[in-house]
Every structure is written in C-alpha cells, then in structure tokens.
mmCIF file of C-alpha atoms in Angstrom:
data_model
loop_
_atom_site.group_PDB
_atom_site.id
_atom_site.type_symbol
_atom_site.label_atom_id
_atom_site.label_comp_id
_atom_site.label_asym_id
_atom_site.label_seq_id
_atom_site.Cartn_x
_atom_site.Cartn_y
_atom_site.Cartn_z
ATOM 1 C CA UNK D 161 69.205 -153.766 -25.705
ATOM 2 C CA UNK D 162 67.970 -152.421 -29.365
ATOM 3 C CA UNK D 163 67.191 -149.206 -29.571
ATOM 4 C CA UNK D 164 64.172 -149.062 -31.954
ATOM 5 C CA UNK D 165 62.779 -145.884 -34.516
ATOM 6 C CA UNK D 166 59.628 -146.148 -36.019
ATOM 7 C CA UNK D 167 59.091 -142.923 -39.048
ATOM 8 C CA UNK D 168 55.362 -142.282 -39.141
ATOM 9 C CA UNK D 169 55.594 -139.725 -41.727
ATOM 10 C CA UNK D 170 56.986 -135.928 -41.970
ATOM 11 C CA UNK D 171 59.010 -134.918 -38.634
ATOM 12 C CA UNK D 172 57.183 -137.311 -36.585
ATOM 13 C CA UNK D 173 59.062 -140.344 -35.435
ATOM 14 C CA UNK D 174 58.605 -143.009 -32.291
ATOM 15 C CA UNK D 175 62.250 -143.701 -30.574
ATOM 16 C CA UNK D 176 61.893 -146.264 -28.219
ATOM 17 C CA UNK D 177 65.373 -146.719 -25.847
ATOM 18 C CA UNK D 178 65.942 -147.895 -22.407
ATOM 19 C CA UNK D 179 61.825 -148.683 -21.950
ATOM 20 C CA UNK D 180 61.303 -144.912 -22.839
ATOM 21 C CA UNK D 181 59.168 -143.794 -25.821
ATOM 22 C CA UNK D 182 60.360 -140.388 -27.491
ATOM 23 C CA UNK D 183 57.788 -138.586 -29.927
ATOM 24 C CA UNK D 184 59.214 -136.225 -32.298
ATOM 25 C CA UNK D 185 57.079 -133.431 -34.067
ATOM 26 C CA UNK D 186 53.694 -135.410 -33.705
ATOM 27 C CA UNK D 187 51.266 -134.847 -36.582
ATOM 28 C CA UNK D 188 48.787 -136.677 -37.171
ATOM 29 C CA UNK D 189 46.637 -134.920 -39.708
ATOM 30 C CA UNK D 190 45.444 -135.618 -42.950
ATOM 31 C CA UNK D 191 45.138 -131.773 -43.894
ATOM 32 C CA UNK D 192 47.224 -129.066 -42.999
ATOM 33 C CA UNK D 193 46.531 -125.882 -43.722
ATOM 34 C CA UNK D 194 47.481 -125.523 -47.932
ATOM 35 C CA UNK D 195 48.754 -129.258 -46.955
ATOM 36 C CA UNK D 196 47.304 -132.480 -47.917
ATOM 37 C CA UNK D 197 49.159 -135.959 -46.847
ATOM 38 C CA UNK D 198 49.972 -137.729 -49.999
ATOM 39 C CA UNK D 199 51.770 -141.005 -48.656
ATOM 40 C CA UNK D 200 51.161 -142.821 -45.745
ATOM 41 C CA UNK D 201 48.607 -143.699 -43.424
ATOM 42 C CA UNK D 202 47.815 -141.727 -40.539
ATOM 43 C CA UNK D 203 49.685 -143.043 -37.842
ATOM 44 C CA UNK D 204 47.427 -145.198 -35.833
ATOM 45 C CA UNK D 205 46.436 -144.623 -32.057
ATOM 46 C CA UNK D 206 49.440 -146.614 -30.810
ATOM 47 C CA UNK D 207 51.643 -143.835 -32.163
ATOM 48 C CA UNK D 208 50.394 -141.260 -29.879
ATOM 49 C CA UNK D 209 51.592 -142.947 -26.642
ATOM 50 C CA UNK D 210 54.765 -141.803 -25.628
ATOM 51 C CA UNK D 211 56.291 -140.813 -22.134
ATOM 52 C CA UNK D 212 57.928 -137.694 -23.785
ATOM 53 C CA UNK D 213 57.086 -135.601 -27.306
ATOM 54 C CA UNK D 214 59.786 -133.003 -28.592
ATOM 55 C CA UNK D 215 58.949 -130.299 -30.629
ATOM 56 C CA UNK D 216 61.510 -128.727 -32.480
ATOM 57 C CA UNK D 217 60.033 -125.515 -33.395
ATOM 58 C CA UNK D 218 56.874 -123.590 -34.080
ATOM 59 C CA UNK D 219 55.981 -124.205 -37.329
ATOM 60 C CA UNK D 220 52.438 -125.698 -37.761
ATOM 61 C CA UNK D 221 53.837 -128.536 -39.449
ATOM 62 C CA UNK D 222 56.137 -129.434 -36.259
ATOM 63 C CA UNK D 223 53.889 -127.615 -33.778
ATOM 64 C CA UNK D 224 50.257 -128.915 -34.297
ATOM 65 C CA UNK D 225 48.033 -128.589 -31.441
ATOM 66 C CA UNK D 226 45.034 -130.926 -32.217
ATOM 67 C CA UNK D 227 47.964 -133.334 -32.685
ATOM 68 C CA UNK D 228 49.489 -132.670 -29.628
ATOM 69 C CA UNK D 229 46.195 -133.100 -27.660
ATOM 70 C CA UNK D 230 45.672 -136.494 -28.935
ATOM 71 C CA UNK D 231 48.583 -137.193 -26.147
ATOM 72 C CA UNK D 232 47.888 -138.927 -23.110
ATOM 73 C CA UNK D 233 47.471 -137.033 -19.373
ATOM 74 C CA UNK D 234 50.723 -137.113 -17.978
ATOM 75 C CA UNK D 235 52.448 -136.775 -21.248
ATOM 76 C CA UNK D 236 55.965 -134.495 -20.866
ATOM 77 C CA UNK D 237 56.106 -132.251 -23.875
ATOM 78 C CA UNK D 238 59.253 -130.575 -24.194
ATOM 79 C CA UNK D 239 58.656 -126.719 -26.244
ATOM 80 C CA UNK D 240 61.357 -124.357 -27.256
ATOM 81 C CA UNK D 241 61.040 -121.090 -24.951
ATOM 82 C CA UNK D 242 58.893 -118.566 -25.491
ATOM 83 C CA UNK D 243 56.091 -121.307 -27.136
ATOM 84 C CA UNK D 244 52.887 -121.019 -24.767
ATOM 85 C CA UNK D 245 52.913 -117.138 -25.560
ATOM 86 C CA UNK D 246 53.258 -117.270 -29.203
ATOM 87 C CA UNK D 247 50.931 -120.249 -29.417
ATOM 88 C CA UNK D 248 48.119 -119.843 -26.969
ATOM 89 C CA UNK D 249 46.471 -123.105 -27.792
ATOM 90 C CA UNK D 250 49.275 -124.800 -25.894
ATOM 91 C CA UNK D 251 48.079 -123.071 -22.675
ATOM 92 C CA UNK D 252 45.040 -125.336 -23.028
ATOM 93 C CA UNK D 253 47.004 -128.171 -23.028
ATOM 94 C CA UNK D 254 46.120 -129.053 -19.357
ATOM 95 C CA UNK D 255 46.864 -132.471 -19.476
ATOM 96 C CA UNK D 256 50.325 -132.301 -20.837
ATOM 97 C CA UNK D 257 53.569 -131.309 -18.605
ATOM 98 C CA UNK D 258 54.867 -128.901 -20.779
ATOM 99 C CA UNK D 259 58.636 -127.820 -20.483
ATOM 100 C CA UNK D 260 60.008 -124.680 -22.121
ATOM 101 C CA UNK D 261 63.544 -125.785 -23.653
ATOM 102 C CA UNK D 262 66.522 -123.901 -24.913
ATOM 103 C CA UNK D 263 69.910 -124.643 -26.393
ATOM 104 C CA UNK D 264 72.287 -126.440 -24.039
ATOM 105 C CA UNK D 265 69.308 -127.333 -21.403
ATOM 106 C CA UNK D 266 69.307 -130.961 -20.307
ATOM 107 C CA UNK D 267 66.474 -133.333 -19.062
ATOM 108 C CA UNK D 268 65.841 -136.682 -17.294
ATOM 109 C CA UNK D 269 63.093 -138.837 -18.659
ATOM 110 C CA UNK D 270 63.497 -142.500 -16.953
ATOM 111 C CA UNK D 271 66.688 -143.720 -17.996
ATOM 112 C CA UNK D 272 67.306 -141.057 -20.606
ATOM 113 C CA UNK D 273 68.980 -138.265 -20.935
ATOM 114 C CA UNK D 274 67.409 -135.500 -23.418
ATOM 115 C CA UNK D 275 70.145 -132.526 -24.524
ATOM 116 C CA UNK D 276 68.597 -129.783 -26.617
ATOM 117 C CA UNK D 277 70.831 -128.484 -29.222
ATOM 118 C CA UNK D 278 70.810 -125.573 -31.336
ATOM 119 C CA UNK D 279 69.405 -125.697 -35.185
ATOM 120 C CA UNK D 280 69.117 -123.405 -37.893
ATOM 121 C CA UNK D 281 66.104 -122.610 -38.791
ATOM 122 C CA UNK D 282 63.199 -119.918 -38.699
ATOM 123 C CA UNK D 283 61.896 -120.356 -35.603
ATOM 124 C CA UNK D 284 58.701 -118.086 -35.663
ATOM 125 C CA UNK D 285 55.035 -119.314 -35.463
ATOM 126 C CA UNK D 286 54.387 -117.656 -39.107
ATOM 127 C CA UNK D 287 52.784 -115.749 -39.892
ATOM 128 C CA UNK D 288 52.613 -114.175 -36.813
ATOM 129 C CA UNK D 289 54.190 -111.344 -35.074
ATOM 130 C CA UNK D 290 58.113 -110.444 -34.608
ATOM 131 C CA UNK D 291 58.315 -112.302 -31.451
ATOM 132 C CA UNK D 292 60.801 -115.446 -32.335
ATOM 133 C CA UNK D 293 61.467 -118.983 -30.169
ATOM 134 C CA UNK D 294 64.530 -121.056 -30.759
ATOM 135 C CA UNK D 295 64.872 -123.594 -33.380
ATOM 136 C CA UNK D 296 65.748 -127.016 -31.771
ATOM 137 C CA UNK D 297 67.214 -130.307 -31.947
ATOM 138 C CA UNK D 298 67.722 -133.132 -29.498
ATOM 139 C CA UNK D 299 70.118 -135.755 -28.847
ATOM 140 C CA UNK D 300 68.734 -138.486 -26.600
ATOM 141 C CA UNK D 301 70.964 -140.607 -24.886
ATOM 142 C CA UNK D 302 69.975 -143.730 -23.413
ATOM 143 C CA UNK D 303 71.499 -147.237 -24.876
ATOM 144 C CA UNK D 304 72.023 -144.886 -28.142
ATOM 145 C CA UNK D 305 72.754 -141.163 -28.440
ATOM 146 C CA UNK D 306 70.029 -140.358 -30.946
ATOM 147 C CA UNK D 307 70.171 -137.051 -32.875
ATOM 148 C CA UNK D 308 66.783 -135.293 -33.560
ATOM 149 C CA UNK D 309 67.159 -132.120 -35.864
ATOM 150 C CA UNK D 310 63.879 -131.313 -35.880
ATOM 151 C CA UNK D 311 64.370 -128.729 -39.542
ATOM 152 C CA UNK D 312 67.513 -127.389 -39.931
ATOM 153 C CA UNK D 313 70.203 -125.737 -41.953
ATOM 154 C CA UNK D 314 74.126 -126.870 -41.995
ATOM 155 C CA UNK D 315 76.037 -124.702 -39.652
ATOM 156 C CA UNK D 316 79.354 -124.074 -38.829
ATOM 157 C CA UNK D 317 79.401 -125.602 -34.818
ATOM 158 C CA UNK D 318 77.036 -128.517 -35.767
ATOM 159 C CA UNK D 319 79.394 -131.346 -35.151
ATOM 160 C CA UNK D 320 80.846 -129.808 -31.654
ATOM 161 C CA UNK D 321 76.973 -128.544 -30.902
ATOM 162 C CA UNK D 322 75.220 -131.946 -31.506
ATOM 163 C CA UNK D 323 78.506 -134.226 -30.038
ATOM 164 C CA UNK D 324 78.940 -137.348 -30.774
ATOM 165 C CA UNK D 325 76.029 -139.586 -32.090
ATOM 166 C CA UNK D 326 75.379 -143.229 -32.823
ATOM 167 C CA UNK D 327 72.062 -142.836 -35.118
ATOM 168 C CA UNK D 328 70.914 -139.536 -36.619
ATOM 169 C CA UNK D 329 67.330 -138.494 -37.732
ATOM 170 C CA UNK D 330 67.866 -135.912 -40.162
ATOM 171 C CA UNK D 331 64.995 -133.922 -42.583
ATOM 172 C CA UNK D 332 66.201 -134.402 -46.201
ATOM 173 C CA UNK D 333 63.307 -132.635 -48.287
ATOM 174 C CA UNK D 334 60.417 -130.602 -47.101
ATOM 175 C CA UNK D 335 56.377 -130.157 -48.446
ATOM 176 C CA UNK D 336 56.672 -128.195 -51.707
ATOM 177 C CA UNK D 337 58.588 -127.964 -54.569
ATOM 178 C CA UNK D 338 61.586 -125.372 -53.413
ATOM 179 C CA UNK D 339 63.330 -125.590 -50.164
ATOM 180 C CA UNK D 340 64.122 -122.174 -48.310
ATOM 181 C CA UNK D 341 67.244 -121.413 -46.694
ATOM 182 C CA UNK D 342 67.263 -123.323 -42.992
ATOM 183 C CA UNK D 343 66.745 -126.983 -44.637
ATOM 184 C CA UNK D 344 68.436 -129.833 -45.606
ATOM 185 C CA UNK D 345 67.977 -131.528 -48.585
ATOM 186 C CA UNK D 346 69.264 -134.840 -49.575
ATOM 187 C CA UNK D 347 72.647 -133.812 -50.276
ATOM 188 C CA UNK D 348 73.361 -131.257 -47.843
ATOM 189 C CA UNK D 349 71.990 -134.263 -44.926
ATOM 190 C CA UNK D 350 75.082 -136.028 -46.437
ATOM 191 C CA UNK D 351 77.291 -133.189 -45.675
ATOM 192 C CA UNK D 352 75.668 -133.091 -42.166
ATOM 193 C CA UNK D 353 76.699 -137.145 -41.912
ATOM 194 C CA UNK D 354 79.973 -136.467 -42.855
ATOM 195 C CA UNK D 355 80.438 -133.943 -39.915
ATOM 196 C CA UNK D 356 78.624 -135.689 -37.457
ATOM 197 C CA UNK D 357 79.561 -139.584 -38.155
ATOM 198 C CA UNK D 358 76.956 -141.332 -36.698
ATOM 199 C CA UNK D 359 76.746 -145.089 -36.957
ATOM 200 C CA UNK D 360 73.027 -145.391 -38.283
ATOM 201 C CA UNK D 361 71.132 -142.700 -40.046
ATOM 202 C CA UNK D 362 67.333 -142.334 -40.797
ATOM 203 C CA UNK D 363 65.771 -139.853 -43.407
ATOM 204 C CA UNK D 364 62.879 -138.093 -42.547
ATOM 205 C CA UNK D 365 60.826 -134.924 -43.684
ATOM 206 C CA UNK D 366 59.993 -135.808 -47.139
ATOM 207 C CA UNK D 367 57.542 -137.646 -49.061
ATOM 208 C CA UNK D 368 54.283 -137.012 -46.609
ATOM 209 C CA UNK D 369 52.856 -133.616 -47.362
ATOM 210 C CA UNK D 370 52.395 -131.458 -50.213
ATOM 211 C CA UNK D 371 50.345 -128.590 -51.546
ATOM 212 C CA UNK D 372 47.335 -129.226 -52.326
ATOM 213 C CA UNK D 373 46.652 -128.414 -56.252
ATOM 214 C CA UNK D 374 50.499 -128.927 -56.833
ATOM 215 C CA UNK D 375 51.334 -132.504 -57.364
ATOM 216 C CA UNK D 376 52.586 -132.186 -60.904
ATOM 217 C CA UNK D 377 54.763 -129.185 -59.863
ATOM 218 C CA UNK D 378 58.581 -130.466 -59.401
ATOM 219 C CA UNK D 379 57.176 -133.984 -58.253
ATOM 220 C CA UNK D 380 60.548 -135.483 -57.697
ATOM 221 C CA UNK D 381 60.978 -133.024 -54.665
ATOM 222 C CA UNK D 382 58.383 -135.259 -53.370
ATOM 223 C CA UNK D 383 59.248 -138.842 -54.403
ATOM 224 C CA UNK D 384 63.088 -138.979 -54.873
ATOM 225 C CA UNK D 385 64.692 -137.092 -51.420
ATOM 226 C CA UNK D 386 64.962 -140.316 -49.612
ATOM 227 C CA UNK D 387 66.468 -142.378 -52.427
ATOM 228 C CA UNK D 388 68.374 -139.742 -53.388
ATOM 229 C CA UNK D 389 70.118 -139.295 -49.957
ATOM 230 C CA UNK D 390 70.486 -143.013 -49.918
ATOM 231 C CA UNK D 391 72.465 -142.855 -52.796
ATOM 232 C CA UNK D 392 74.525 -139.841 -52.192
ATOM 233 C CA UNK D 393 75.552 -141.260 -48.396
ATOM 234 C CA UNK D 394 76.873 -144.189 -50.174
ATOM 235 C CA UNK D 395 79.363 -142.359 -52.080
ATOM 236 C CA UNK D 396 80.134 -139.724 -49.260
ATOM 237 C CA UNK D 397 79.627 -141.643 -45.724
ATOM 238 C CA UNK D 398 79.805 -144.767 -46.606
ATOM 239 C CA UNK D 399 80.839 -145.950 -42.524
ATOM 240 C CA UNK D 400 77.088 -144.595 -41.677
ATOM 241 C CA UNK D 401 74.388 -147.038 -42.390
ATOM 242 C CA UNK D 402 71.272 -145.561 -43.893
ATOM 243 C CA UNK D 403 67.984 -147.136 -43.635
ATOM 244 C CA UNK D 404 65.162 -145.822 -45.467
ATOM 245 C CA UNK D 405 61.874 -146.466 -43.861
ATOM 246 C CA UNK D 406 58.518 -146.374 -45.289
ATOM 247 C CA UNK D 407 55.788 -144.511 -43.479
ATOM 248 C CA UNK D 408 54.938 -146.780 -40.296
ATOM 249 C CA UNK D 409 58.036 -148.932 -40.720
ATOM 250 C CA UNK D 410 60.359 -149.737 -38.111
ATOM 251 C CA UNK D 411 64.356 -150.379 -37.487
ATOM 252 C CA UNK D 412 65.707 -152.138 -34.544
ATOM 253 C CA UNK D 413 69.187 -151.051 -34.387
ATOM 254 C CA UNK D 414 71.894 -152.938 -32.008
ATOM 255 C CA UNK D 415 74.381 -150.292 -30.644
ATOM 256 C CA UNK D 416 77.229 -151.174 -28.973
ATOM 257 C CA UNK D 417 79.644 -148.304 -27.348
#
C-alpha cells in the first residue's frame, strides 16, 4: 500500500499510512500575530480530518489552539508533556483526546506505531514564563517509517534517536529573514539527510508565512529554501529522492522494506 503525504504549508502535513490519517502541527490561519500567509491557499476542511494530530512544540505557529479546535470530536492529539499547563487553551478542547508525551514514548493508532523522539529546539510557549516542555519529533511506523522533525537543529545523536527511516519531513527554513539556533536551513537539512539516509524526503517549514511589512527584507529566505534543498541534496545525498511539493500538493510513495 502506498504512503501519501500532502503538504499544506509551514509544518502542516497529512500523512496517510495503513488507512490512518496523521496531521502534523495543524495551522489553518491566514494571519498569526505579526505573520501573514503569503503563499498557498488556506487548507480546505478536508485537511482538518485526521485520526491523530501531532504537535512538535509549544510555539504558536506549531501549537495553534484555534486550528486544533477545528479537529473532529474524538481526534487523538499528542502534545509535549506539560503543554496543557502552559497553554490553558488546550484544556478547553474537551472534544479531543489529548495525550502528553515525551521522548521515548510510543503510541499505537490503528496499525501505526508512533514513536516520540527528541528535537533540538526551544520548547517554551514564548514569550511566557520560564517553564519548558520538550520540543519533539515523531517517527510514524506503518507501511513506511516516516520522520516528522517538527522544528529542530542538528544534534549529535540524531541518527541514533530517530533510527532507520524511509521518509523524512524536514524543515528547511522559517518565517523570518534570519534563523536562530535550533533550526535547519537547506544546508543543515541536507546534513540531516546524510545522517539519516532516508529513501525519500519532503522539505517543509518554508515559503508560507512571513512578517507583515517585511516582504522586501531578505526575500530569498522566503522563496528559495526548497529549491536550495533539492540542489544540495542532489550533490550531497543523491541516494535520497527529494519531493518538493507545492502547497496542497501530494506525493504517493511505494515503500519496499
């Protein structure tokens, strides 16, 4: 059975594997604080359907309560441990099955096993308070082993913690003219490819949101990360097939173990 991945923009993807729909970091907003969606239509209501949604960390462009509120009653939601304490809005989502997880945890959804892995990223709900929840990545194991990195920098034990994967959904940019620590740009994302050696990769987390009034500030950081990732991957990780999707586009991958 093929695995299908749809990129809706930013870090929001739908992964269909083993008749289970997995939604990553749901963000269905046209505007978020000082950010506006500059490229790609808003995901349609069909994108809100999922059996399980994965939240990688507490930043508002990854844990967006109004978007989570659109998920259907009974949807399972995995969030970093401590998230409901730090984000009170989560506690109002009584129609969802909210589960707090941390690296090393495993969850079964249908025929899928979801493993929680570490990420190197600031896990706080900025700009509030000193309390932290861990930033997470997830490996979804079914017909394929798909790694959703969330937001992360490179870390020494990445290959060991993530394990063998067939597909990697990797961030290659951000939402502003400069990337801070704990992020991957196109070059560092390709370094992650060389460590993880997946058969396929999809670049995400670029070319969607940008600060209002800053359209002309370092515009290449908005437009080019996906193309740069494709180019560098061809040079440095030619064994990985890269699928650069447009907003709302899908790819079907036949995975043979």
